[in-house]
mmCIF file of C-alpha atoms in Angstrom:
data_model
loop_
_atom_site.group_PDB
_atom_site.id
_atom_site.type_symbol
_atom_site.label_atom_id
_atom_site.label_comp_id
_atom_site.label_asym_id
_atom_site.label_seq_id
_atom_site.Cartn_x
_atom_site.Cartn_y
_atom_site.Cartn_z
ATOM 1 C CA MET A 29 133.030 198.389 44.448
ATOM 2 C CA GLY A 30 130.133 196.487 42.320
ATOM 3 C CA ASN A 31 127.709 199.158 44.804
ATOM 4 C CA LYS A 32 129.170 202.057 44.262
ATOM 5 C CA VAL A 33 128.128 205.059 42.114
ATOM 6 C CA ARG A 34 131.286 204.849 39.780
ATOM 7 C CA VAL A 35 131.807 208.408 37.954
ATOM 8 C CA LEU A 36 133.653 210.084 35.467
ATOM 9 C CA ILE A 37 134.996 213.704 35.468
ATOM 10 C CA VAL A 38 135.133 215.586 31.874
ATOM 11 C CA ASP A 39 137.120 219.164 32.828
ATOM 12 C CA ASP A 40 140.130 221.119 31.588
ATOM 13 C CA SER A 41 141.309 222.584 33.858
ATOM 14 C CA ALA A 42 143.992 219.758 36.024
ATOM 15 C CA VAL A 43 142.702 221.693 39.701
ATOM 16 C CA VAL A 44 139.600 220.825 38.861
ATOM 17 C CA ARG A 45 139.214 217.802 38.226
ATOM 18 C CA GLN A 46 141.207 216.832 41.457
ATOM 19 C CA SER A 47 139.030 218.717 44.233
ATOM 20 C CA LEU A 48 135.900 217.011 42.361
ATOM 21 C CA THR A 49 137.702 213.552 43.276
ATOM 22 C CA ALA A 50 138.420 214.299 46.274
ATOM 23 C CA ILE A 51 135.150 215.750 47.221
ATOM 24 C CA LEU A 52 133.021 213.021 45.156
ATOM 25 C CA GLU A 53 134.750 210.293 47.229
ATOM 26 C CA GLU A 54 133.972 212.114 50.907
ATOM 27 C CA ASP A 55 131.455 209.550 49.610
ATOM 28 C CA PRO A 56 131.452 205.584 50.552
ATOM 29 C CA GLU A 57 129.171 205.227 48.045
ATOM 30 C CA ILE A 58 130.788 206.834 45.164
ATOM 31 C CA GLU A 59 134.015 206.130 42.895
ATOM 32 C CA VAL A 60 136.008 208.545 40.256
ATOM 33 C CA MET A 61 136.605 205.542 38.028
ATOM 34 C CA GLY A 62 138.837 208.168 35.332
ATOM 35 C CA THR A 63 138.950 212.007 34.607
ATOM 36 C CA ALA A 64 139.579 214.014 30.674
ATOM 37 C CA ALA A 65 140.677 216.887 30.177
ATOM 38 C CA ASP A 66 138.274 217.570 27.530
ATOM 39 C CA PRO A 67 135.266 214.861 25.040
ATOM 40 C CA ILE A 68 137.873 213.318 22.842
ATOM 41 C CA ILE A 69 139.707 212.125 25.867
ATOM 42 C CA ALA A 70 136.836 210.732 27.314
ATOM 43 C CA VAL A 71 134.585 208.993 24.606
ATOM 44 C CA LYS A 72 138.491 207.192 24.527
ATOM 45 C CA LYS A 73 137.747 206.285 28.603
ATOM 46 C CA ILE A 74 133.694 205.633 27.498
ATOM 47 C CA MET A 75 134.880 202.394 25.152
ATOM 48 C CA LYS A 76 136.483 201.322 28.111
ATOM 49 C CA GLU A 77 134.480 201.698 30.451
ATOM 50 C CA VAL A 78 130.979 202.299 31.061
ATOM 51 C CA PRO A 79 130.469 205.497 33.681
ATOM 52 C CA ASP A 80 127.320 205.890 35.820
ATOM 53 C CA VAL A 81 127.445 208.930 35.750
ATOM 54 C CA ILE A 82 129.501 211.882 33.441
ATOM 55 C CA THR A 83 130.315 215.271 35.826
ATOM 56 C CA LEU A 84 130.752 217.762 33.010
ATOM 57 C CA ASP A 85 131.692 220.929 32.085
ATOM 58 C CA VAL A 86 130.719 223.237 28.516
ATOM 59 C CA GLU A 87 133.255 225.678 28.475
ATOM 60 C CA MET A 88 135.998 223.091 26.655
ATOM 61 C CA PRO A 89 138.815 222.739 24.065
ATOM 62 C CA ARG A 90 138.386 220.213 21.404
ATOM 63 C CA MET A 91 134.925 219.877 21.636
ATOM 64 C CA ASP A 92 132.299 221.454 23.451
ATOM 65 C CA GLY A 93 129.263 220.264 26.300
ATOM 66 C CA LEU A 94 126.404 220.756 24.570
ATOM 67 C CA THR A 95 128.495 219.179 21.026
ATOM 68 C CA PHE A 96 129.617 215.993 23.936
ATOM 69 C CA LEU A 97 126.207 216.630 25.604
ATOM 70 C CA ARG A 98 123.988 215.609 22.225
ATOM 71 C CA LYS A 99 125.991 212.598 20.451
ATOM 72 C CA ILE A 100 125.767 211.297 24.331
ATOM 73 C CA MET A 101 122.473 211.188 24.615
ATOM 74 C CA ALA A 102 122.721 210.413 21.105
ATOM 75 C CA GLN A 103 124.478 207.138 21.086
ATOM 76 C CA HIS A 104 124.708 205.903 24.287
ATOM 77 C CA PRO A 105 122.356 207.347 26.677
ATOM 78 C CA ILE A 106 124.645 208.124 30.343
ATOM 79 C CA PRO A 107 123.674 210.629 32.922
ATOM 80 C CA VAL A 108 125.708 213.166 32.862
ATOM 81 C CA VAL A 109 125.396 216.361 35.318
ATOM 82 C CA VAL A 110 126.716 219.961 34.479
ATOM 83 C CA ILE A 111 128.717 221.553 35.861
ATOM 84 C CA SER A 112 128.441 225.435 35.357
ATOM 85 C CA SER A 113 130.140 227.868 36.876
ATOM 86 C CA LEU A 114 127.794 231.122 37.612
ATOM 87 C CA THR A 115 128.247 233.418 35.203
ATOM 88 C CA THR A 116 124.691 234.345 33.080
ATOM 89 C CA ALA A 117 126.197 233.136 29.638
ATOM 90 C CA GLY A 118 127.571 229.208 31.423
ATOM 91 C CA THR A 119 123.846 229.610 33.506
ATOM 92 C CA GLU A 120 122.205 230.334 29.955
ATOM 93 C CA VAL A 121 124.132 227.074 28.377
ATOM 94 C CA ALA A 122 123.560 224.684 31.509
ATOM 95 C CA MET A 123 119.767 225.057 30.296
ATOM 96 C CA LYS A 124 120.938 224.143 26.919
ATOM 97 C CA ALA A 125 122.707 221.555 28.368
ATOM 98 C CA LEU A 126 118.985 220.054 30.261
ATOM 99 C CA GLU A 127 116.697 220.525 26.883
ATOM 100 C CA TYR A 128 119.539 217.693 25.499
ATOM 101 C CA GLY A 129 119.397 215.591 28.143
ATOM 102 C CA ALA A 130 121.882 216.822 31.223
ATOM 103 C CA THR A 131 120.332 214.422 34.299
ATOM 104 C CA GLU A 132 120.926 217.639 36.205
ATOM 105 C CA VAL A 133 123.199 220.770 36.563
ATOM 106 C CA ILE A 134 124.987 222.366 39.450
ATOM 107 C CA GLY A 135 127.462 225.119 40.150
ATOM 108 C CA LYS A 136 130.749 225.182 40.670
ATOM 109 C CA PRO A 137 131.153 224.090 44.736
ATOM 110 C CA SER A 138 132.757 225.991 46.397
ATOM 111 C CA MET A 139 136.125 225.649 47.671
ATOM 112 C CA ASN A 140 136.997 228.160 50.446
ATOM 113 C CA PRO A 141 136.398 227.042 54.023
ATOM 114 C CA ASP A 142 132.948 229.738 54.376
ATOM 115 C CA VAL A 143 129.338 228.713 55.359
ATOM 116 C CA PHE A 144 128.378 227.114 51.842
ATOM 117 C CA PHE A 145 131.040 224.944 51.215
ATOM 118 C CA GLN A 146 130.135 221.758 53.238
ATOM 119 C CA GLU A 147 126.426 222.046 51.987
ATOM 120 C CA SER A 148 127.737 222.554 48.124
ATOM 121 C CA HIS A 149 129.447 219.368 48.559
ATOM 122 C CA ILE A 150 127.127 217.014 49.848
ATOM 123 C CA MET A 151 124.766 218.559 47.025
ATOM 124 C CA LEU A 152 127.619 217.664 44.573
ATOM 125 C CA ARG A 153 127.457 214.522 46.265
ATOM 126 C CA ASP A 154 123.834 213.924 46.177
ATOM 127 C CA VAL A 155 123.258 215.543 42.957
ATOM 128 C CA VAL A 156 125.774 212.431 41.390
ATOM 129 C CA LYS A 157 123.979 209.663 43.438
ATOM 130 C CA ALA A 158 120.724 210.853 41.997
ATOM 131 C CA ALA A 159 122.064 210.988 39.030
ATOM 132 C CA ALA A 160 122.868 206.835 39.261
ATOM 133 C CA GLN A 161 118.983 206.510 39.934
ATOM 134 C CA SER A 162 117.746 208.467 36.562
ATOM 135 C CA LYS A 163 116.096 206.624 33.434
ATOM 136 C CA LEU A 164 116.860 207.797 30.065
ATOM 137 C CA LYS A 165 116.417 207.114 26.885
ATOM 138 C CA ARG A 166 118.528 208.071 23.481
ATOM 139 C CA ARG A 167 117.211 211.476 21.821
ATOM 140 C CA THR A 168 116.754 210.870 18.302
ATOM 141 C CA ALA A 169 117.396 214.246 15.675
ATOM 142 C CA GLU A 170 114.217 214.694 15.276
ATOM 143 C CA GLU A 171 113.681 215.402 19.291
ATOM 144 C CA MET A 172 117.324 217.834 19.650
ATOM 145 C CA LYS A 173 115.976 219.594 16.167
ATOM 146 C CA ALA A 174 112.343 221.049 18.882
ATOM 147 C CA TYR A 175 115.458 222.834 20.392
ATOM 148 C CA ASN A 176 117.240 225.961 19.242
ATOM 149 C CA GLN A 177 120.853 224.700 18.432
ATOM 150 C CA PRO A 178 122.894 226.720 21.306
ATOM 151 C CA GLN A 179 124.322 229.880 20.410
ATOM 152 C CA LEU A 180 128.020 228.775 21.401
ATOM 153 C CA ALA A 181 131.559 231.966 21.857
ATOM 154 C CA GLN A 182 133.992 231.793 20.545
ATOM 155 C CA PRO A 183 136.640 229.956 22.110
ATOM 156 C CA VAL A 184 138.069 231.544 25.642
ATOM 157 C CA GLU A 185 140.824 231.011 27.962
ATOM 158 C CA HIS A 186 139.099 229.147 30.670
ATOM 159 C CA LYS A 187 138.965 230.531 34.283
ATOM 160 C CA PRO A 188 138.033 227.915 36.668
ATOM 161 C CA SER A 189 136.072 228.524 39.763
ATOM 162 C CA VAL A 190 137.589 226.528 41.370
ATOM 163 C CA GLN A 191 140.999 228.331 41.840
ATOM 164 C CA PRO A 192 145.146 227.070 42.733
ATOM 165 C CA ALA A 193 144.257 227.284 46.353
ATOM 166 C CA ALA A 194 141.157 223.646 46.148
ATOM 167 C CA LYS A 195 144.150 221.374 47.745
ATOM 168 C CA GLU A 196 144.435 222.575 50.656
ATOM 169 C CA SER A 197 140.760 223.387 51.910
ATOM 170 C CA VAL A 198 140.280 219.579 50.566
ATOM 171 C CA GLN A 199 142.698 219.033 52.891
ATOM 172 C CA LYS A 200 140.723 220.475 55.640
ATOM 173 C CA PHE A 201 137.138 219.461 53.994
ATOM 174 C CA ASN A 202 138.840 215.521 54.143
ATOM 175 C CA GLY A 203 138.888 216.549 58.474
ATOM 176 C CA MET A 204 135.272 217.409 58.257
ATOM 177 C CA PRO A 205 132.238 214.803 59.095
ATOM 178 C CA SER A 206 130.488 215.010 55.521
ATOM 179 C CA VAL A 207 127.173 214.215 56.328
ATOM 180 C CA ALA A 208 125.348 217.051 57.731
ATOM 181 C CA PRO A 209 122.352 217.396 60.100
ATOM 182 C CA LYS A 210 119.175 216.662 57.966
ATOM 183 C CA TYR A 211 116.656 219.018 59.323
ATOM 184 C CA THR A 212 112.722 219.275 58.431
ATOM 185 C CA ALA A 213 110.332 222.190 57.402
ATOM 186 C CA ASP A 214 110.345 222.282 61.288
ATOM 187 C CA VAL A 215 113.249 225.183 60.999
ATOM 188 C CA VAL A 216 112.066 226.999 58.897
ATOM 189 C CA LEU A 217 107.452 227.334 59.455
ATOM 190 C CA ASP A 218 105.665 225.489 61.987
ATOM 191 C CA LYS A 219 103.382 222.669 60.914
ATOM 192 C CA ALA A 220 99.348 224.467 60.630
ATOM 193 C CA GLY A 221 97.366 223.873 63.987
ATOM 194 C CA ALA A 222 94.128 220.925 64.288
ATOM 195 C CA ASN A 223 91.917 224.261 64.933
ATOM 196 C CA ASP A 224 93.262 226.509 62.357
ATOM 197 C CA VAL A 225 90.874 228.335 59.858
ATOM 198 C CA ILE A 226 90.973 228.879 56.341
ATOM 199 C CA VAL A 227 88.796 230.843 54.327
ATOM 200 C CA ASP A 228 87.900 230.112 51.167
ATOM 201 C CA THR A 229 89.270 231.119 48.167
ATOM 202 C CA GLU A 230 90.397 230.732 44.274
ATOM 203 C CA LYS A 231 92.338 227.659 43.709
ATOM 204 C CA VAL A 232 96.632 227.731 43.650
ATOM 205 C CA ILE A 233 98.642 225.500 43.182
ATOM 206 C CA VAL A 234 102.127 224.219 44.820
ATOM 207 C CA LEU A 235 104.273 221.746 42.605
ATOM 208 C CA GLY A 236 108.187 220.372 43.701
ATOM 209 C CA ALA A 237 110.332 218.378 41.960
ATOM 210 C CA SER A 238 113.300 217.069 41.306
ATOM 211 C CA THR A 239 116.140 214.345 38.831
ATOM 212 C CA GLY A 240 114.358 215.229 35.995
ATOM 213 C CA GLY A 241 111.788 217.454 37.085
ATOM 214 C CA THR A 242 113.310 221.072 34.541
ATOM 215 C CA GLU A 243 111.249 218.676 30.979
ATOM 216 C CA ALA A 244 108.679 217.505 33.305
ATOM 217 C CA ILE A 245 107.890 221.097 34.722
ATOM 218 C CA ARG A 246 108.509 222.097 30.649
ATOM 219 C CA THR A 247 106.335 218.980 29.239
ATOM 220 C CA LEU A 248 103.586 220.961 31.726
ATOM 221 C CA LEU A 249 103.538 224.515 31.475
ATOM 222 C CA ARG A 250 103.796 223.987 27.358
ATOM 223 C CA THR A 251 100.937 222.923 26.878
ATOM 224 C CA MET A 252 98.855 224.501 29.962
ATOM 225 C CA PRO A 253 95.790 227.512 29.175
ATOM 226 C CA SER A 254 96.670 230.815 29.708
ATOM 227 C CA ASP A 255 94.241 231.259 32.895
ATOM 228 C CA MET A 256 95.733 228.862 34.674
ATOM 229 C CA PRO A 257 95.129 228.974 38.786
ATOM 230 C CA GLY A 258 98.433 230.956 39.583
ATOM 231 C CA ILE A 259 100.697 228.013 40.353
ATOM 232 C CA VAL A 260 104.116 227.786 42.701
ATOM 233 C CA ILE A 261 106.865 226.061 41.681
ATOM 234 C CA VAL A 262 109.743 224.467 43.619
ATOM 235 C CA GLN A 263 112.629 223.280 42.238
ATOM 236 C CA HIS A 264 115.628 221.836 42.941
ATOM 237 C CA MET A 265 118.278 223.747 41.640
ATOM 238 C CA PRO A 266 120.868 225.365 42.108
ATOM 239 C CA GLU A 267 121.167 229.619 43.343
ATOM 240 C CA GLY A 268 122.099 231.538 39.598
ATOM 241 C CA PHE A 269 119.678 229.416 37.413
ATOM 242 C CA THR A 270 115.753 229.291 38.155
ATOM 243 C CA LYS A 271 116.463 232.704 36.886
ATOM 244 C CA SER A 272 117.039 231.637 33.130
ATOM 245 C CA PHE A 273 115.389 228.391 33.601
ATOM 246 C CA SER A 274 112.312 230.860 34.804
ATOM 247 C CA ASN A 275 112.722 232.609 31.393
ATOM 248 C CA SER A 276 113.765 229.924 29.047
ATOM 249 C CA LEU A 277 109.907 228.729 30.803
ATOM 250 C CA ASN A 278 108.769 232.026 29.532
ATOM 251 C CA GLN A 279 109.084 232.133 25.684
ATOM 252 C CA ILE A 280 107.415 228.203 25.407
ATOM 253 C CA SER A 281 103.848 228.367 27.822
ATOM 254 C CA LYS A 282 102.114 230.585 27.703
ATOM 255 C CA LEU A 283 101.325 231.095 31.424
ATOM 256 C CA ASP A 284 103.200 234.416 32.829
ATOM 257 C CA VAL A 285 106.927 233.212 33.986
ATOM 258 C CA LYS A 286 109.574 234.544 36.150
ATOM 259 C CA GLU A 287 111.329 233.658 38.857
ATOM 260 C CA ALA A 288 110.153 234.834 42.410
ATOM 261 C CA GLU A 289 110.404 237.451 44.567
ATOM 262 C CA ASN A 290 110.076 238.271 47.664
ATOM 263 C CA GLY A 291 106.201 239.881 48.401
ATOM 264 C CA ASP A 292 105.296 238.153 44.656
ATOM 265 C CA LYS A 293 101.615 237.906 45.280
ATOM 266 C CA VAL A 294 100.198 234.451 43.354
ATOM 267 C CA ARG A 295 97.686 235.372 40.264
ATOM 268 C CA ARG A 296 95.367 233.227 37.590
ATOM 269 C CA GLY A 297 97.618 232.351 34.449
ATOM 270 C CA LEU A 298 100.831 233.379 36.751
ATOM 271 C CA VAL A 299 103.890 230.677 37.890
ATOM 272 C CA LEU A 300 106.135 231.803 39.958
ATOM 273 C CA ILE A 301 109.131 229.382 40.399
ATOM 274 C CA ALA A 302 111.798 229.462 43.073
ATOM 275 C CA PRO A 303 114.810 231.278 43.150
ATOM 276 C CA GLY A 304 117.785 229.417 43.798
ATOM 277 C CA ASN A 305 119.403 228.435 47.229
ATOM 278 C CA LYS A 306 116.642 230.760 48.703
ATOM 279 C CA HIS A 307 113.730 228.690 50.761
ATOM 280 C CA MET A 308 110.102 230.415 49.756
ATOM 281 C CA LEU A 309 107.214 230.351 51.065
ATOM 282 C CA LEU A 310 102.632 230.267 50.159
ATOM 283 C CA LYS A 311 100.876 232.860 53.266
ATOM 284 C CA ARG A 312 97.946 234.638 53.077
ATOM 285 C CA VAL A 313 96.685 238.008 53.310
ATOM 286 C CA GLY A 314 93.094 238.535 53.872
ATOM 287 C CA LYS A 315 91.966 236.009 50.615
ATOM 288 C CA GLU A 316 94.952 236.939 48.080
ATOM 289 C CA TYR A 317 97.924 234.960 48.192
ATOM 290 C CA VAL A 318 102.404 236.399 48.205
ATOM 291 C CA VAL A 319 105.198 235.076 48.175
ATOM 292 C CA GLU A 320 107.779 234.902 50.960
ATOM 293 C CA VAL A 321 111.211 234.197 49.791
ATOM 294 C CA LYS A 322 113.435 233.670 52.038
ATOM 295 C CA GLU A 323 117.182 231.802 53.156
ATOM 296 C CA GLY A 324 117.644 229.750 56.398
ATOM 297 C CA PRO A 325 119.316 226.015 57.341
ATOM 298 C CA LEU A 326 118.802 223.152 54.046
ATOM 299 C CA VAL A 327 115.543 221.115 54.741
ATOM 300 C CA ASN A 328 115.603 217.401 53.375
ATOM 301 C CA ARG A 329 119.506 218.276 52.026
ATOM 302 C CA HIS A 330 117.941 221.160 49.293
ATOM 303 C CA ARG A 331 117.343 225.053 49.519
ATOM 304 C CA PRO A 332 115.194 225.440 48.322
ATOM 305 C CA SER A 333 113.181 222.747 50.181
ATOM 306 C CA VAL A 334 109.674 221.527 48.911
ATOM 307 C CA ASP A 335 108.338 219.688 52.033
ATOM 308 C CA VAL A 336 108.801 224.156 52.856
ATOM 309 C CA LEU A 337 106.645 225.264 50.768
ATOM 310 C CA PHE A 338 103.558 222.064 50.522
ATOM 311 C CA ARG A 339 103.694 222.923 54.786
ATOM 312 C CA SER A 340 103.166 226.708 54.617
ATOM 313 C CA ALA A 341 100.433 225.648 52.356
ATOM 314 C CA ALA A 342 98.626 223.814 53.906
ATOM 315 C CA ARG A 343 98.698 226.852 57.150
ATOM 316 C CA TYR A 344 97.782 229.108 54.535
ATOM 317 C CA ALA A 345 95.577 227.542 52.035
ATOM 318 C CA GLY A 346 95.021 224.287 53.649
ATOM 319 C CA SER A 347 91.242 223.407 50.904
ATOM 320 C CA ASN A 348 92.357 225.569 48.032
ATOM 321 C CA ALA A 349 95.245 224.092 47.070
ATOM 322 C CA ILE A 350 96.512 221.622 45.032
ATOM 323 C CA GLY A 351 99.709 220.306 45.594
ATOM 324 C CA VAL A 352 102.198 217.825 42.392
ATOM 325 C CA ILE A 353 104.454 216.366 43.020
ATOM 326 C CA LEU A 354 107.068 214.677 40.710
ATOM 327 C CA THR A 355 110.427 212.965 39.237
ATOM 328 C CA GLY A 356 112.778 212.948 41.937
ATOM 329 C CA MET A 357 115.225 211.828 43.558
ATOM 330 C CA GLY A 358 114.991 211.999 47.722
ATOM 331 C CA ASN A 359 111.771 211.642 50.426
ATOM 332 C CA ASP A 360 111.431 216.447 49.673
ATOM 333 C CA GLY A 361 107.540 217.418 50.013
ATOM 334 C CA ALA A 362 106.839 213.656 50.764
ATOM 335 C CA LYS A 363 106.454 215.332 54.842
ATOM 336 C CA GLY A 364 105.001 218.379 53.464
ATOM 337 C CA MET A 365 102.241 216.482 51.081
ATOM 338 C CA GLN A 366 100.769 215.123 54.076
ATOM 339 C CA GLU A 367 100.406 217.966 55.798
ATOM 340 C CA LEU A 368 98.474 219.267 52.507
ATOM 341 C CA HIS A 369 96.200 215.789 52.807
ATOM 342 C CA ASP A 370 95.057 216.316 55.800
ATOM 343 C CA LYS A 371 94.011 219.341 55.737
ATOM 344 C CA GLY A 372 91.945 218.708 53.061
ATOM 345 C CA ALA A 373 93.885 219.558 49.314
ATOM 346 C CA TYR A 374 93.913 217.334 46.262
ATOM 347 C CA THR A 375 97.367 215.966 46.084
ATOM 348 C CA ILE A 376 98.902 214.889 43.186
ATOM 349 C CA GLY A 377 101.951 212.172 42.315
ATOM 350 C CA GLN A 378 103.514 211.805 38.646
ATOM 351 C CA ASP A 379 102.901 207.580 38.678
ATOM 352 C CA GLU A 380 106.494 206.189 37.980
ATOM 353 C CA ALA A 381 106.489 204.737 34.633
ATOM 354 C CA SER A 382 106.789 208.657 33.501
ATOM 355 C CA CYS A 383 109.239 209.357 36.057
ATOM 356 C CA ILE A 384 112.661 209.455 35.712
ATOM 357 C CA VAL A 385 113.649 208.908 38.949
ATOM 358 C CA TYR A 386 110.903 207.734 40.998
ATOM 359 C CA GLY A 387 111.575 208.812 43.915
ATOM 360 C CA MET A 388 110.001 211.471 46.351
ATOM 361 C CA PRO A 389 106.870 210.347 44.459
ATOM 362 C CA LYS A 390 106.366 206.928 45.218
ATOM 363 C CA GLU A 391 107.829 208.595 49.410
ATOM 364 C CA ALA A 392 104.444 210.262 48.696
ATOM 365 C CA PHE A 393 102.863 208.278 47.479
ATOM 366 C CA LYS A 394 103.108 205.369 50.531
ATOM 367 C CA ALA A 395 103.141 208.100 53.248
ATOM 368 C CA GLY A 396 99.428 207.995 51.491
ATOM 369 C CA ALA A 397 99.218 211.073 50.742
ATOM 370 C CA VAL A 398 99.036 211.213 46.875
ATOM 371 C CA ASP A 399 94.761 211.602 45.299
ATOM 372 C CA THR A 400 95.751 210.549 42.131
ATOM 373 C CA VAL A 401 98.594 208.454 39.991
ATOM 374 C CA LEU A 402 99.032 210.692 37.001
ATOM 375 C CA SER A 403 102.011 210.026 33.025
ATOM 376 C CA LEU A 404 103.559 213.579 33.400
ATOM 377 C CA ASP A 405 100.948 213.437 30.310
ATOM 378 C CA LYS A 406 98.038 213.595 31.742
ATOM 379 C CA ILE A 407 98.127 216.263 34.193
ATOM 380 C CA THR A 408 98.331 218.739 33.226
ATOM 381 C CA GLU A 409 94.287 218.017 31.457
ATOM 382 C CA HIS A 410 93.466 216.785 34.873
ATOM 383 C CA LEU A 411 94.505 219.575 36.263
ATOM 384 C CA VAL A 412 92.678 222.121 33.906
ATOM 385 C CA LYS A 413 89.962 219.429 34.162
ATOM 386 C CA VAL A 414 89.695 219.635 38.832
ATOM 387 C CA THR A 415 90.633 224.110 37.764
ATOM 388 C CA SER A 416 87.678 224.216 36.311
ATOM 389 C CA GLU A 417 85.188 222.164 38.238
ATOM 390 C CA THR A 418 86.007 224.983 40.333
ATOM 391 C CA LYS A 419 86.016 228.339 39.091
#
């Protein structure tokens, strides 16, 4: 029991609390230590027993989730996974939660036994376990002031995305296997051939991140000059949230940042973010690069997958690519970075000290796929240097 991830669920819907408990406890490595209908109750429970992770709704009575999150991060940081409805208002508030220190954000899991049923539950459990490994620090009042204050709507009736029939669906889920096959990038794209010829082109930067990556990417893009080579990014994030994430980055960066669409050209001064729930590949058309956005199975339990992006860059860009792997749990991106490295691409890994979770960069480093290890605050400067040398 001591090795289990202990979770406190905070949500004003009894149905959601019951459903999340059933989903999380399908994993033998997770224990739901309690639930709370609002942050006031949650505080009382935390005073008695501190959880490893909190799952948090943002629309609740008595105290909204963002206020609760800010208090936690300023006083006693605990990894928080925000579970939000896939609405425009919900995704905007969820993005603000990441700025305030939430470790992860995820859409409320499907309770309908359809094609996404098992996937959404697996991803929820993986996100909670990733959050438990994260390194956090207290957020000062000055750090909080660096972000705009949340514009919270007047209290409205909360309509949970999990319907009353959820109990029956959870019971059906309990009879299903809790671990799905872990596919590699082979299910999306063949590996580059040994004799593939790559034409010299302008450099292109491909970047992958997971837990802690939203803030790491924000840090990088905030300081990058406007004439950087095209940048293509996979950040593990659910469908519906990547557009808000891209828009928020566009507001703080000198670069143009947008959620990628199929066929978008990769050009200098542009950053393309893979849309949630879709894989993104780099393709070459003559001497130009475009992105392909497509569906497909989870790869390394993720969609989008860093391995898929990196493999496509190895195949179509080769030594023209610069690969960057940032903070995140697991090994997504390690094999793809090895393929990039083998094709002559220059590769950079974030160092352990500056990672929220030193998982993905560590696996890439262990594979011998990383040319240079840098702290997060040195990566932008280094990218500017190496890309300037090849203009």
